[in-house]
Every structure is written in C-alpha cells, then in structure tokens.
PDB file of C-alpha atoms in Angstrom:
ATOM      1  CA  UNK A   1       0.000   0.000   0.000  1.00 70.00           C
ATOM      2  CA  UNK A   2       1.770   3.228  -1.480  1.00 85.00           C
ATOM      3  CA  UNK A   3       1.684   6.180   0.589  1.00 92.00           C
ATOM      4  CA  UNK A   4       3.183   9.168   1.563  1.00 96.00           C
ATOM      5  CA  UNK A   5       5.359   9.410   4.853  1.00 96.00           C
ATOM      6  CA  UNK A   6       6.013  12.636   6.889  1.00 97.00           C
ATOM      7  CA  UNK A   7       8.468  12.596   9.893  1.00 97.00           C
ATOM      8  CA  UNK A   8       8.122  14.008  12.338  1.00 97.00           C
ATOM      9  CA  UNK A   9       4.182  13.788  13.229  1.00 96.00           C
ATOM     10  CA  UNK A  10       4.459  16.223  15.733  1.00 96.00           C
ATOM     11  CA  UNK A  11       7.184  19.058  16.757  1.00 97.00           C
ATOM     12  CA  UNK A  12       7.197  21.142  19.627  1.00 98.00           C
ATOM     13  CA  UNK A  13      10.263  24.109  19.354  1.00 97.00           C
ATOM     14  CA  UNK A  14      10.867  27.254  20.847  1.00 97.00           C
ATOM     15  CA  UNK A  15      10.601  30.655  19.036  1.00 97.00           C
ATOM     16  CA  UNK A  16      14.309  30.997  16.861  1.00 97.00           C
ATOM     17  CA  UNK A  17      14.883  27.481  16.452  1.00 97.00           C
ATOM     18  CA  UNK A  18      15.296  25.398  12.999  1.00 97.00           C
ATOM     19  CA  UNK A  19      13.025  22.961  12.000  1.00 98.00           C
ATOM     20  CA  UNK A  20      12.688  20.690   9.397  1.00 98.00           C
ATOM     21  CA  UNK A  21      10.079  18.411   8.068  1.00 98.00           C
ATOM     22  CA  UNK A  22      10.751  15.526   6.033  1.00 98.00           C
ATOM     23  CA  UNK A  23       8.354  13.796   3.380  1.00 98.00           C
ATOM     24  CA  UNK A  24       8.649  10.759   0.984  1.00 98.00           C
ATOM     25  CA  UNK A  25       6.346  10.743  -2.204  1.00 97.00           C
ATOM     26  CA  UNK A  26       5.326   7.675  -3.119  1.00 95.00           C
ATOM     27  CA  UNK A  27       7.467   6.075  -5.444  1.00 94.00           C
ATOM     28  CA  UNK A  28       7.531   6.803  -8.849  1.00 92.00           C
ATOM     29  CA  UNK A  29       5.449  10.317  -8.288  1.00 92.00           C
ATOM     30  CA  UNK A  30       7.386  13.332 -10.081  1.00 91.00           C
ATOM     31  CA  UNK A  31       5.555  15.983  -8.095  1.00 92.00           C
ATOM     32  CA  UNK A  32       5.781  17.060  -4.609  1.00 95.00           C
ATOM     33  CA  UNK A  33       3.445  19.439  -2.963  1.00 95.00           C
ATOM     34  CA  UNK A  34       3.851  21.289   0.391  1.00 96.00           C
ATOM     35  CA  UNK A  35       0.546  22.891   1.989  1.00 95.00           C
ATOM     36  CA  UNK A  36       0.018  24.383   5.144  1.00 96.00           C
ATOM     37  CA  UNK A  37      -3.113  24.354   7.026  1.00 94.00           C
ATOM     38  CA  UNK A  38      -3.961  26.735  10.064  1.00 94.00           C
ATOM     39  CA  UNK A  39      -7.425  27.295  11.115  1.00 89.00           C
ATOM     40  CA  UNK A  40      -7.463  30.831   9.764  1.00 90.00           C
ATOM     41  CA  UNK A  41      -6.581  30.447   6.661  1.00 89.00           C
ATOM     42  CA  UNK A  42      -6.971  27.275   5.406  1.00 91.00           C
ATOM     43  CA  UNK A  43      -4.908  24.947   2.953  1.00 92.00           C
ATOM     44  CA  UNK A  44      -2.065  27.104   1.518  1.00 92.00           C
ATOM     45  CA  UNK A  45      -0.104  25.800  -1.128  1.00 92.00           C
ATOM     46  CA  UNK A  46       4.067  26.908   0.141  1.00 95.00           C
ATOM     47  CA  UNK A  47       5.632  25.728  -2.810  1.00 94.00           C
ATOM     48  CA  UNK A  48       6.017  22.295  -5.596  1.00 91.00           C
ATOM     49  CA  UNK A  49       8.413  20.154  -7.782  1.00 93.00           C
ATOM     50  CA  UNK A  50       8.278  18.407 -10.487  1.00 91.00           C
ATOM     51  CA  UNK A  51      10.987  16.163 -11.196  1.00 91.00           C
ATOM     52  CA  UNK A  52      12.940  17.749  -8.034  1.00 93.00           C
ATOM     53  CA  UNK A  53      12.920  21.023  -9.352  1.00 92.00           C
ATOM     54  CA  UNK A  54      11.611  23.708  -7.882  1.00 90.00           C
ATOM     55  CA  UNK A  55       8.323  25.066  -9.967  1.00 88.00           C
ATOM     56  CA  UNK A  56       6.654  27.402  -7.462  1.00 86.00           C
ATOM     57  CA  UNK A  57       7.439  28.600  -4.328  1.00 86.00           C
ATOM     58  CA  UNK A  58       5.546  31.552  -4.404  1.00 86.00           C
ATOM     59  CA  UNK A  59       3.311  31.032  -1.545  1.00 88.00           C
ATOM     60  CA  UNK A  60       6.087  31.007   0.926  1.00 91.00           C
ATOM     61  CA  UNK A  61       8.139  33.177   2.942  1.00 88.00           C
ATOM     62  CA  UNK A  62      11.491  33.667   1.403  1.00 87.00           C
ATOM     63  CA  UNK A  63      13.198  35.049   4.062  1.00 92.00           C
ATOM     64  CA  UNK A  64      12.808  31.876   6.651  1.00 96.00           C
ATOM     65  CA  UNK A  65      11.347  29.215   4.463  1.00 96.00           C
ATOM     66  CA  UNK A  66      12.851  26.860   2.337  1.00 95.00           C
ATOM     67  CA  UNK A  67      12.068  23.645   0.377  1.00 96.00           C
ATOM     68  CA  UNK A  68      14.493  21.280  -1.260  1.00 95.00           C
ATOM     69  CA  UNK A  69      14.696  17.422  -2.735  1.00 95.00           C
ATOM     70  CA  UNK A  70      17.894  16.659  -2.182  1.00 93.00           C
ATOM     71  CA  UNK A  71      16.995  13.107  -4.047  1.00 93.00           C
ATOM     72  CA  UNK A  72      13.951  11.502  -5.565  1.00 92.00           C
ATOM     73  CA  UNK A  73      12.869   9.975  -2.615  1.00 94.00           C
ATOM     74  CA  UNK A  74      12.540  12.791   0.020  1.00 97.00           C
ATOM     75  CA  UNK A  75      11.661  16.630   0.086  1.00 97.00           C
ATOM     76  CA  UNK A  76      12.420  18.828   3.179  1.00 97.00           C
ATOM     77  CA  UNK A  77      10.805  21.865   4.517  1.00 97.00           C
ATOM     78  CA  UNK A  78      13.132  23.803   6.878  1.00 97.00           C
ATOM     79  CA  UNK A  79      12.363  26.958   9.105  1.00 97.00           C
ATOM     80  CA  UNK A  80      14.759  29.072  10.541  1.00 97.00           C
ATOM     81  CA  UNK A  81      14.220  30.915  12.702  1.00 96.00           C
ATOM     82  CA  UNK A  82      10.882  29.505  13.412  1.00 97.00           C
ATOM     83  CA  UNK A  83       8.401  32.128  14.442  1.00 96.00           C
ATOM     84  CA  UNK A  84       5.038  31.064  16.647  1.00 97.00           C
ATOM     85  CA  UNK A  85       3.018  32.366  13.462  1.00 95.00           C
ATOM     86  CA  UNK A  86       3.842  29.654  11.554  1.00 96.00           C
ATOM     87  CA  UNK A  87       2.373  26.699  14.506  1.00 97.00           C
ATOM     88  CA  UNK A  88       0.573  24.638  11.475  1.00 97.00           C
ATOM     89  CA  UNK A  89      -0.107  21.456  10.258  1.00 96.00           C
ATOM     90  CA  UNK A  90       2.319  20.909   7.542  1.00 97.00           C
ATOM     91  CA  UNK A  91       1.226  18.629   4.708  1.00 96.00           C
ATOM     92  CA  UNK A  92       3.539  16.668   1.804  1.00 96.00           C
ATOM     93  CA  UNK A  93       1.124  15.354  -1.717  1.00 95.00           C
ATOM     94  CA  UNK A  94       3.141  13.589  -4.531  1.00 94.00           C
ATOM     95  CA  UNK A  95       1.480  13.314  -7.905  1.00 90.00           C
ATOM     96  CA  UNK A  96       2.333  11.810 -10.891  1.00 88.00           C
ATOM     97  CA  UNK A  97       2.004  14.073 -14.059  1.00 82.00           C
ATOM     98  CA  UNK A  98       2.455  12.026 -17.135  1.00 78.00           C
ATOM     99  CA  UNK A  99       2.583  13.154 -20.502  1.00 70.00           C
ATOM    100  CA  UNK A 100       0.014  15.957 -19.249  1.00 64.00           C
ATOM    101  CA  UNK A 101      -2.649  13.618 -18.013  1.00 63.00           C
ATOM    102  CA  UNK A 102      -3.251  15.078 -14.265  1.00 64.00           C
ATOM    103  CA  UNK A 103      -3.606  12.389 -11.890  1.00 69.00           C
ATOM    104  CA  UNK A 104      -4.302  13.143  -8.144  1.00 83.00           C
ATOM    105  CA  UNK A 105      -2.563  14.340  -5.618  1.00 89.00           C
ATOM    106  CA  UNK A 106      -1.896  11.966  -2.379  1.00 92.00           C
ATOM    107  CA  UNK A 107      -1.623  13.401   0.874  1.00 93.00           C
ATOM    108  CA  UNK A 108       0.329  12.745   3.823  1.00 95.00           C
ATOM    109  CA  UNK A 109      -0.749  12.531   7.434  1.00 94.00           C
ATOM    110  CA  UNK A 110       0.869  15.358   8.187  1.00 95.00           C
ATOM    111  CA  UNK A 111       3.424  17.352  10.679  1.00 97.00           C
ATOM    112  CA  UNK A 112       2.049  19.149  13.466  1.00 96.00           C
ATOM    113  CA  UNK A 113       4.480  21.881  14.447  1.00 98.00           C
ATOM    114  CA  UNK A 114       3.888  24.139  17.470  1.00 97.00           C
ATOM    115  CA  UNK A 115       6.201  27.172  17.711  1.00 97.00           C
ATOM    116  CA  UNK A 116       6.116  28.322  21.476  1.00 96.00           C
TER     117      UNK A 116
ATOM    118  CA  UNK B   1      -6.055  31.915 -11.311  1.00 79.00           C
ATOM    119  CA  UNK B   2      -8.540  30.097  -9.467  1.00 86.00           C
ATOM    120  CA  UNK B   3     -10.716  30.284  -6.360  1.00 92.00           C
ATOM    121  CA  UNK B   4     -13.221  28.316  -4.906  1.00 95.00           C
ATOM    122  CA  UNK B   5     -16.012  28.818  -2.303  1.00 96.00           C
ATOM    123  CA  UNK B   6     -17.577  26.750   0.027  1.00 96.00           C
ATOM    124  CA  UNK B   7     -21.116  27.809   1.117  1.00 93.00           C
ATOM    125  CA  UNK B   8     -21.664  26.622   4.618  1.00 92.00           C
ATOM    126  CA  UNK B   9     -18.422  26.131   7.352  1.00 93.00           C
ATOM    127  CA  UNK B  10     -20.531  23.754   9.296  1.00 96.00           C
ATOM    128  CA  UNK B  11     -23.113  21.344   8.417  1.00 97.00           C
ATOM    129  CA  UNK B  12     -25.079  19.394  10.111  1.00 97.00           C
ATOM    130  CA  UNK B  13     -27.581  16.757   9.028  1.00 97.00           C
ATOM    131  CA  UNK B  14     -29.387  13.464  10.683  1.00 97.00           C
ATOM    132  CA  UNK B  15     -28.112   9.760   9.957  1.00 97.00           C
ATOM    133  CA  UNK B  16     -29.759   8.530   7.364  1.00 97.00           C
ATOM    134  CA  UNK B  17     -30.510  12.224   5.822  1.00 97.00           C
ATOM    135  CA  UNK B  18     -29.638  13.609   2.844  1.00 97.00           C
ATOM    136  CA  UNK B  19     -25.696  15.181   2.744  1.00 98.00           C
ATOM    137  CA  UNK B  20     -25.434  18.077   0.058  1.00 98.00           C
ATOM    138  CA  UNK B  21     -21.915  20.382   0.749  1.00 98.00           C
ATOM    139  CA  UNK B  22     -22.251  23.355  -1.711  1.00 98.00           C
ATOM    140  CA  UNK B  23     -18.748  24.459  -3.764  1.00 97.00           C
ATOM    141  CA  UNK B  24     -18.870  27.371  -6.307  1.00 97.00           C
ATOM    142  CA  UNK B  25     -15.264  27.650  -8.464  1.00 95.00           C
ATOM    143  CA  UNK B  26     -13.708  30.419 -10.460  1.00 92.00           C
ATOM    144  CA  UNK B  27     -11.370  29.420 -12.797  1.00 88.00           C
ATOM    145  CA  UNK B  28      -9.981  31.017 -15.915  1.00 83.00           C
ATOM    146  CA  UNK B  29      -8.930  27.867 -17.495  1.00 83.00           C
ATOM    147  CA  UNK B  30     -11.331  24.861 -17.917  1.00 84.00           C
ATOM    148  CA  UNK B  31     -10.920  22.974 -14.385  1.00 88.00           C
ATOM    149  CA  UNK B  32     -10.330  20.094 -12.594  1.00 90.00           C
ATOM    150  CA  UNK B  33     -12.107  19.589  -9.938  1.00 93.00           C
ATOM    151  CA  UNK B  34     -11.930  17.368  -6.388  1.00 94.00           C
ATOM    152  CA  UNK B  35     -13.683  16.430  -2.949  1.00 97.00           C
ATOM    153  CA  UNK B  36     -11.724  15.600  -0.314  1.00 96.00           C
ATOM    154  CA  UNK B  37     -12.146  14.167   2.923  1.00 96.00           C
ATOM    155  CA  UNK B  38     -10.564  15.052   6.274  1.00 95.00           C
ATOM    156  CA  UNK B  39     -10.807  13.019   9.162  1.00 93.00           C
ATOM    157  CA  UNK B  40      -9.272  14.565  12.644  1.00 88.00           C
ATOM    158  CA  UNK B  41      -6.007  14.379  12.978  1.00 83.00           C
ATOM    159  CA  UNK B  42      -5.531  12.887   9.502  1.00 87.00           C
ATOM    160  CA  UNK B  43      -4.544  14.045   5.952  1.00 89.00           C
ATOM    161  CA  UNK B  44      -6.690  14.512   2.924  1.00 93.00           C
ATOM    162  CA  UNK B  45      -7.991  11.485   1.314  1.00 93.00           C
ATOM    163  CA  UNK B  46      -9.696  11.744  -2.475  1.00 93.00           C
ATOM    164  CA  UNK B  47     -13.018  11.534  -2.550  1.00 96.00           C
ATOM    165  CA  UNK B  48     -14.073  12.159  -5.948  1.00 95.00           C
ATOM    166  CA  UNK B  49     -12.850  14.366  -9.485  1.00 92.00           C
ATOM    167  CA  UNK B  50     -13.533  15.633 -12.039  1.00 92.00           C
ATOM    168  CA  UNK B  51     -11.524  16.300 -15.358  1.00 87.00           C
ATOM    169  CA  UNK B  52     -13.101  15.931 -18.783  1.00 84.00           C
ATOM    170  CA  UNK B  53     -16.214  13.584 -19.738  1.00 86.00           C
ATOM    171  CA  UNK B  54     -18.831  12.775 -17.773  1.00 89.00           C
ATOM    172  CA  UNK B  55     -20.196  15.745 -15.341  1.00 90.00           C
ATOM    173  CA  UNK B  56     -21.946  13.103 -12.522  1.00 95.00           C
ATOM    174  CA  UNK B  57     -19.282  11.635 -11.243  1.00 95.00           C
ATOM    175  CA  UNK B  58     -18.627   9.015  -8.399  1.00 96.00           C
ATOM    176  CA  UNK B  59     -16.809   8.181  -5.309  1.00 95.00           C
ATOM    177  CA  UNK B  60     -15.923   6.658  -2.690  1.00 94.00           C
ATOM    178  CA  UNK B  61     -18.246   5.768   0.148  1.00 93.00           C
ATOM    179  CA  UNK B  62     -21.753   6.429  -2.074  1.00 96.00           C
ATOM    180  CA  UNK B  63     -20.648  10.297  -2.370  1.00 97.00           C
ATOM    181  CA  UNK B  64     -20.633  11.691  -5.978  1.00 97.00           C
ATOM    182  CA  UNK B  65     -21.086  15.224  -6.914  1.00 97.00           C
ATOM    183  CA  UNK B  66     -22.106  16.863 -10.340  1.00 96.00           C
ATOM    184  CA  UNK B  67     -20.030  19.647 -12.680  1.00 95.00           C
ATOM    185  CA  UNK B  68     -22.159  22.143 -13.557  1.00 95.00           C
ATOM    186  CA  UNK B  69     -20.405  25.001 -16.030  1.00 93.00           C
ATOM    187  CA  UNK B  70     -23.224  27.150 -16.528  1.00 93.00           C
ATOM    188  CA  UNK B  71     -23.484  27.656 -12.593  1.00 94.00           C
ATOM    189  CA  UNK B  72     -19.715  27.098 -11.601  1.00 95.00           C
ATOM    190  CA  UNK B  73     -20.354  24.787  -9.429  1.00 96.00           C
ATOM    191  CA  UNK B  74     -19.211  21.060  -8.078  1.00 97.00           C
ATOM    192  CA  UNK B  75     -21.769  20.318  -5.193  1.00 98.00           C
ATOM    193  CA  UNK B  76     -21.482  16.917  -3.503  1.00 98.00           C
ATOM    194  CA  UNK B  77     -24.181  15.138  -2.110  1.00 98.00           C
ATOM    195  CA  UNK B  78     -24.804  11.613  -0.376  1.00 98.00           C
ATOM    196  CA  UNK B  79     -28.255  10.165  -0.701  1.00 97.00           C
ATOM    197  CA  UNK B  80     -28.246   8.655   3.052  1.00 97.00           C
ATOM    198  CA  UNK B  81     -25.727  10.315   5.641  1.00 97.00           C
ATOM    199  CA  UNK B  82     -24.072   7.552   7.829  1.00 96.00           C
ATOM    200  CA  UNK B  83     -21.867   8.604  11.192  1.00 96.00           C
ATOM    201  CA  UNK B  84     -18.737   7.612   9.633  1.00 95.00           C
ATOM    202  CA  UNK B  85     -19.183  10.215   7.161  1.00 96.00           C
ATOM    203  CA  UNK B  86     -18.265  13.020   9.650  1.00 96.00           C
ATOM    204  CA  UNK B  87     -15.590  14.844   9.028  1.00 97.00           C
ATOM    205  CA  UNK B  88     -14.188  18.235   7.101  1.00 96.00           C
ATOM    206  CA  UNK B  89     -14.646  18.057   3.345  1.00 97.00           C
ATOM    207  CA  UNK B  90     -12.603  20.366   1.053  1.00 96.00           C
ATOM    208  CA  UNK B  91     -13.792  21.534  -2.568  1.00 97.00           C
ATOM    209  CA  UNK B  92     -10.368  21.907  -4.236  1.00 94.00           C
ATOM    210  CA  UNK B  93      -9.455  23.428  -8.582  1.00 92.00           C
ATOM    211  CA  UNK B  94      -6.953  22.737 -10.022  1.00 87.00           C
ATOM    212  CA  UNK B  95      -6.743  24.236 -13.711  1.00 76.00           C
ATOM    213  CA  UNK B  96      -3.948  24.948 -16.609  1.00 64.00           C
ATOM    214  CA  UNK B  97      -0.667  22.971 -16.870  1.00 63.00           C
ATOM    215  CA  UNK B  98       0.581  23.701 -13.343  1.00 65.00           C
ATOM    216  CA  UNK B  99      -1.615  21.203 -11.196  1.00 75.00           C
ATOM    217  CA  UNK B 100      -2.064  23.048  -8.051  1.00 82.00           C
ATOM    218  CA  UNK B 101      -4.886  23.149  -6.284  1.00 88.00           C
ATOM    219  CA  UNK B 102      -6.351  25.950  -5.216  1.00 90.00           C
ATOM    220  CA  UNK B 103      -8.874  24.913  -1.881  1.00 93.00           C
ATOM    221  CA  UNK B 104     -12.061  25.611  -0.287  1.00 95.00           C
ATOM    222  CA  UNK B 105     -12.196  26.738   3.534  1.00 94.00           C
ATOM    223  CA  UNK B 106     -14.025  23.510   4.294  1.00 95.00           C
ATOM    224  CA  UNK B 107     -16.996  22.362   5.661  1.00 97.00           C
ATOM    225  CA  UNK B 108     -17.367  20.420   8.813  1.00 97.00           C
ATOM    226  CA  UNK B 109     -19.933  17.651   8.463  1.00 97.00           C
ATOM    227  CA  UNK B 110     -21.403  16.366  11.643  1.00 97.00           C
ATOM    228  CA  UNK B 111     -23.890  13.643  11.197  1.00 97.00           C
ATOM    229  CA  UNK B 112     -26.365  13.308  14.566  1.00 95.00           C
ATOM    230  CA  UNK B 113     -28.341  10.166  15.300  1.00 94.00           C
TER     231      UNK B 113
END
C-alpha cells in the first residue's frame, strides 16, 4: 500500500529554532506538494516540484522558508528561525504528471508543528 | 487563477438524511475539480474528481457530486448520511498545466443520530 510518509508527526520548538520536516512521495510520483493548514486560513499551497525542481514557491516566505529534494525519494521543509506564526499542520502530496494527463494528488498525514 | 467557495463552514444533518456540501469555483482555465475528505487528525484522502467527460461523477463511500459550467459549481451530495461520514470536506481546482490546487475553507460535516 503506497503512501506518503512525513516525519516528524508532531514538533514542539521554541521561538528561533530550525526545523525541518521531512516527506517521501510515493514512489515513482514526479511531483511534490507542500501545503500548510492553520485554522485561519486554510490549505495554503508553500511551494512544488516536479521532477525535483523547484516550480513554485511563491506562496512562501522567502526570508525563513525553504524547500528542497535533495533526491527523488525525500523533500524537506526547513524553518529558521521559526516564528510562533507559523504553529501549522504541515502537509507533503506527490502526484504523478504524465505526458500531461493530471492524476491526483496523495496526501500525507501530516506534521504538526507548534512554535512556542 | 482560481478560487473556490464553500457555502456553509458547518453542516449538520441526521443519519440517514440527505448530505449536500455546496462548492462554487472560479477558474480562468477549464478545471479540474476534487472532494476531499478530512478526518481529525488525519490528511486529505480523495473523494471524488472531475476532469473531462462525464459531469456526474462518483466516489468513494456512495458520495458523488455533479459539474455544472453554466453555474460554476461542483456540489457533492450523499443520498443517506451515515456517522462515519463526519468529518471536514474540502472543494479543491486545479486548472492549466501547473496542477495546483487551489482549496475551499471547508466544511465540517457532523452527522447526529
């Protein structure tokens, strides 16, 4: 059963500390969403790959956010310095787009980060 | 760019009852469209799309929902609400070459007995 992993579930840091989420697409997926969800504003797409590279990271803050794949098989999403604004669930989706058929996008359980 | 509305942050309905969630979409490109479900403390599972061809389509769990152009919407309904159907359900487009999806604020779905 294919699905997408996200370590760690749940993080609890102090205000100026790094953190950084982890997420394996299933394999074989060439696209890698991260979304954040907060109860005020929703799902919020941070940024995507396709292929590894970096296609969009408009919807994040530039200036302590930043998203990599160092490989196929994982993407990160590092903080620093973490801020209590950004206390979210943090979600990884892979997709597979091939040959511009869109098939969907699966989700991960999630990372629960709490900035104190 | 796309948005998409969700009339209705809570609903509520009896077991057994009808379940219709309302979404409206904007999109400037012909969509894609998608239902998910949320369950607490979990991520976002697929309920349903849509992409090209038929406009009723089906899901999981008895849920199915029906593209309507002319009205810009993608409502999903349930013909008999069961208590494992509560949860927070998320209208999501998607539209153009670039695959994101653009979601819906939710709607909480709380089925009573």
């Amino acid at each position: 059963d294919a699905r997408v992993t996200q370590t760690p579930r749940h993080k609890v840091t102090e205000m100026g500390q790094e953190v950084t989420m982890r997420c394996q697409p299933i394999l074989g997926h060439n696209t890698v969403f991260w979304y954040r969800q907060t109860m005020m504003q929703g799902l919020e797409l941070l940024a995507y790959f396709r292929n590894r590279a970096p296609l969009d990271d408009s919807g994040m803050p530039k200036d302590r956010f930043s998203a990599e794949m160092p490989d196929a098989t994982l993407a990160t999403l590092k903080i620093q310095p973490s801020e209590p604004r950004d206390s979210a669930v943090y979600f990884c989706a892979s997709g597979l787009v091939d040959g511009g058929r869109y098939n969907e996008q699966f989700f991960g359980p999630g990372t629960r980060l709490t900035v104190l | 760019a796309q948005s998409v509305t969700q009339l209705g942050s809570h609903v509520s309905v009896s077991e057994g009852a009808l379940v219709l969630l309302r979404c409206n979409y904007s999109s400037s490109v012909p969509p894609y469209l998608f239902w998910y479900v949320q369950y607490p403390n979990q991520g976002l599972q697929l309920l349903l799309k849509y992409t090209t061809g038929a406009t009723l389509v089906k899901g999981i769990n008895g849920f199915e929902a029906e593209f309507k152009k002319s009205e810009t919407s993608f409502h999903l309904t349930k013909p008999s609400a069961h208590m494992s159907d509560a949860a927070e359900y998320f209208c999501a487009v998607s539209g153009g070459s670039n695959y994101k999806l653009t979601f819906g604020k939710g709607t909480l779905l709380t089925v009573n007995p």
